[in-house]
Every structure is written in C-alpha cells, then in structure tokens.
mmCIF file with all atom_site columns, C-alpha atoms in Angstrom:
data_model
loop_
_atom_site.group_PDB
_atom_site.id
_atom_site.type_symbol
_atom_site.label_atom_id
_atom_site.label_alt_id
_atom_site.label_comp_id
_atom_site.label_asym_id
_atom_site.label_entity_id
_atom_site.label_seq_id
_atom_site.pdbx_PDB_ins_code
_atom_site.Cartn_x
_atom_site.Cartn_y
_atom_site.Cartn_z
_atom_site.occupancy
_atom_site.B_iso_or_equiv
_atom_site.pdbx_formal_charge
_atom_site.auth_seq_id
_atom_site.auth_comp_id
_atom_site.auth_asym_id
_atom_site.auth_atom_id
_atom_site.pdbx_PDB_model_num
ATOM 1  C CA . MET A 1 1  ? -2.684  -5.727  -7.356  1.00 0.00 ? 223 MET A CA 1
ATOM 2  C CA . ASN A 1 2  ? -1.124  -3.051  -5.197  1.00 0.00 ? 224 ASN A CA 1
ATOM 3  C CA . ASN A 1 3  ? 1.560   -0.612  -6.244  1.00 0.00 ? 225 ASN A CA 1
ATOM 4  C CA . LEU A 1 4  ? 3.099   0.106   -2.849  1.00 0.00 ? 226 LEU A CA 1
ATOM 5  C CA . SER A 1 5  ? 6.544   -1.250  -3.732  1.00 0.00 ? 227 SER A CA 1
ATOM 6  C CA . ILE A 1 6  ? 6.602   0.752   -6.969  1.00 0.00 ? 228 ILE A CA 1
ATOM 7  C CA . ILE A 1 7  ? 5.510   3.977   -5.269  1.00 0.00 ? 229 ILE A CA 1
ATOM 8  C CA . LEU A 1 8  ? 8.008   3.635   -2.417  1.00 0.00 ? 230 LEU A CA 1
ATOM 9  C CA . GLY A 1 9  ? 10.789  2.774   -4.860  1.00 0.00 ? 231 GLY A CA 1
ATOM 10 C CA . GLU A 1 10 ? 10.073  5.800   -7.045  1.00 0.00 ? 232 GLU A CA 1
ATOM 11 C CA . ARG A 1 11 ? 10.068  8.075   -4.006  1.00 0.00 ? 233 ARG A CA 1
ATOM 12 C CA . LEU A 1 12 ? 13.015  6.364   -2.307  1.00 0.00 ? 234 LEU A CA 1
ATOM 13 C CA . LEU A 1 13 ? 10.911  5.771   0.809   1.00 0.00 ? 235 LEU A CA 1
ATOM 14 C CA . THR A 1 14 ? 11.165  2.826   3.182   1.00 0.00 ? 236 THR A CA 1
ATOM 15 C CA . ILE A 1 15 ? 8.694   0.537   4.869   1.00 0.00 ? 237 ILE A CA 1
ATOM 16 C CA . GLY A 1 16 ? 9.952   1.982   8.154   1.00 0.00 ? 238 GLY A CA 1
ATOM 17 C CA . TYR A 1 17 ? 9.094   5.511   7.037   1.00 0.00 ? 239 TYR A CA 1
ATOM 18 C CA . VAL A 1 18 ? 5.513   4.539   6.147   1.00 0.00 ? 240 VAL A CA 1
ATOM 19 C CA . SER A 1 19 ? 5.173   2.592   9.387   1.00 0.00 ? 241 SER A CA 1
ATOM 20 C CA . LYS A 1 20 ? 6.341   5.544   11.475  1.00 0.00 ? 242 LYS A CA 1
ATOM 21 C CA . LYS A 1 21 ? 4.133   8.071   9.644   1.00 0.00 ? 243 LYS A CA 1
ATOM 22 C CA . THR A 1 22 ? 0.980   5.916   9.676   1.00 0.00 ? 244 THR A CA 1
ATOM 23 C CA . GLY A 1 23 ? 1.304   4.164   13.029  1.00 0.00 ? 245 GLY A CA 1
ATOM 24 C CA . LEU A 1 24 ? 0.875   0.822   11.257  1.00 0.00 ? 246 LEU A CA 1
ATOM 25 C CA . SER A 1 25 ? 3.237   -2.015  12.125  1.00 0.00 ? 247 SER A CA 1
ATOM 26 C CA . ARG A 1 26 ? 6.244   -2.730  9.930   1.00 0.00 ? 248 ARG A CA 1
ATOM 27 C CA . GLY A 1 27 ? 4.858   -6.242  9.475   1.00 0.00 ? 249 GLY A CA 1
ATOM 28 C CA . THR A 1 28 ? 1.581   -4.933  8.077   1.00 0.00 ? 250 THR A CA 1
ATOM 29 C CA . ILE A 1 29 ? 3.352   -2.599  5.642   1.00 0.00 ? 251 ILE A CA 1
ATOM 30 C CA . SER A 1 30 ? 5.813   -5.328  4.675   1.00 0.00 ? 252 SER A CA 1
ATOM 31 C CA . THR A 1 31 ? 3.020   -7.818  3.964   1.00 0.00 ? 253 THR A CA 1
ATOM 32 C CA . ILE A 1 32 ? 1.313   -5.325  1.658   1.00 0.00 ? 254 ILE A CA 1
ATOM 33 C CA . TYR A 1 33 ? 4.633   -4.250  0.086   1.00 0.00 ? 255 TYR A CA 1
ATOM 34 C CA . HIS A 1 34 ? 5.567   -7.842  -0.790  1.00 0.00 ? 256 HIS A CA 1
ATOM 35 C CA . ARG A 1 35 ? 2.013   -8.573  -2.036  1.00 0.00 ? 257 ARG A CA 1
ATOM 36 C CA . ARG A 1 36 ? 1.472   -11.355 0.486   1.00 0.00 ? 258 ARG A CA 1
ATOM 37 C CA . ALA A 1 37 ? -1.745  -9.983  1.971   1.00 0.00 ? 259 ALA A CA 1
ATOM 38 C CA . ASP A 1 38 ? -4.942  -11.846 1.145   1.00 0.00 ? 260 ASP A CA 1
ATOM 39 C CA . SER A 1 39 ? -7.038  -9.020  2.550   1.00 0.00 ? 261 SER A CA 1
ATOM 40 C CA . VAL A 1 40 ? -6.325  -5.534  3.846   1.00 0.00 ? 262 VAL A CA 1
ATOM 41 C CA . ARG A 1 41 ? -8.601  -3.330  5.929   1.00 0.00 ? 263 ARG A CA 1
ATOM 42 C CA . LEU A 1 42 ? -9.865  -0.207  4.223   1.00 0.00 ? 264 LEU A CA 1
ATOM 43 C CA . ASP A 1 43 ? -8.691  2.001   7.093   1.00 0.00 ? 265 ASP A CA 1
ATOM 44 C CA . THR A 1 44 ? -5.169  0.589   6.626   1.00 0.00 ? 266 THR A CA 1
ATOM 45 C CA . LEU A 1 45 ? -5.235  1.518   2.930   1.00 0.00 ? 267 LEU A CA 1
ATOM 46 C CA . LYS A 1 46 ? -6.564  4.981   3.784   1.00 0.00 ? 268 LYS A CA 1
ATOM 47 C CA . LYS A 1 47 ? -3.689  5.589   6.211   1.00 0.00 ? 269 LYS A CA 1
ATOM 48 C CA . ILE A 1 48 ? -1.156  4.593   3.561   1.00 0.00 ? 270 ILE A CA 1
ATOM 49 C CA . CYS A 1 49 ? -2.835  6.796   0.955   1.00 0.00 ? 271 CYS A CA 1
ATOM 50 C CA . ASP A 1 50 ? -2.935  9.752   3.347   1.00 0.00 ? 272 ASP A CA 1
ATOM 51 C CA . CYS A 1 51 ? 0.736   9.273   4.185   1.00 0.00 ? 273 CYS A CA 1
ATOM 52 C CA . LEU A 1 52 ? 1.752   9.137   0.516   1.00 0.00 ? 274 LEU A CA 1
ATOM 53 C CA . GLN A 1 53 ? -0.797  11.772  -0.566  1.00 0.00 ? 275 GLN A CA 1
ATOM 54 C CA . ILE A 1 54 ? -2.242  9.550   -3.287  1.00 0.00 ? 276 ILE A CA 1
ATOM 55 C CA . PRO A 1 55 ? -5.749  8.396   -4.208  1.00 0.00 ? 277 PRO A CA 1
ATOM 56 C CA . LEU A 1 56 ? -6.686  4.798   -3.423  1.00 0.00 ? 278 LEU A CA 1
ATOM 57 C CA . SER A 1 57 ? -6.887  4.095   -7.164  1.00 0.00 ? 279 SER A CA 1
ATOM 58 C CA . GLU A 1 58 ? -3.148  4.792   -7.461  1.00 0.00 ? 280 GLU A CA 1
ATOM 59 C CA . LEU A 1 59 ? -2.316  2.335   -4.690  1.00 0.00 ? 281 LEU A CA 1
ATOM 60 C CA . ILE A 1 60 ? -4.694  -0.462  -5.668  1.00 0.00 ? 282 ILE A CA 1
ATOM 61 C CA . GLU A 1 61 ? -5.565  -1.673  -9.154  1.00 0.00 ? 283 GLU A CA 1
ATOM 62 C CA . TYR A 1 62 ? -8.423  -4.056  -9.695  1.00 0.00 ? 284 TYR A CA 1
ATOM 63 C CA . THR A 1 63 ? -9.394  -5.726  -12.937 1.00 0.00 ? 285 THR A CA 1
ATOM 64 C CA . PRO A 1 64 ? -12.543 -7.838  -12.777 1.00 0.00 ? 286 PRO A CA 1
ATOM 65 C CA . LYS A 1 65 ? -12.247 -11.440 -13.887 1.00 0.00 ? 287 LYS A CA 1
ATOM 66 C CA . GLY A 1 66 ? -14.068 -12.305 -17.079 1.00 0.00 ? 288 GLY A CA 1
ATOM 67 C CA . GLY A 1 67 ? -17.427 -13.758 -16.196 1.00 0.00 ? 289 GLY A CA 1
ATOM 68 C CA . ASP A 1 68 ? -20.129 -15.975 -17.637 1.00 0.00 ? 290 ASP A CA 1
#
C-alpha cells in the first residue's frame, strides 16, 4: 500500500506540484495516488521521496502475506 494520497492531503499538496517538482508525468503520479498502479519503478519512487523529503518506508508499506 502506498501513502501518497495521505501525505499530499496532510501537506495540502497537489499531484501537479509533485509532477512539476519531480519531472514525472501527471498520469504517473495520479496512478500512484489513486492506488491503481500494479508496479512502480524504484527510480519513480525515489523521485517522489526526494520531492517530499521522506524515506521510502513512509511512502510504501508492505506486509508479507502469511505463508505455508
């Protein structure tokens, strides 16, 4: 799960702002924001994290599925 929408909402930032600051397309940011992305490149996540000055662990949460 990603927390982009939560982080932008708390900071009152827009998808357009992140797009402009990172050089990523609005469509890419929007897809991540709305949690529609099946996969995201690591360099894309790094650009977002650098823009927002947050660690990757704050942007992305991963809980392993129970195995066996």
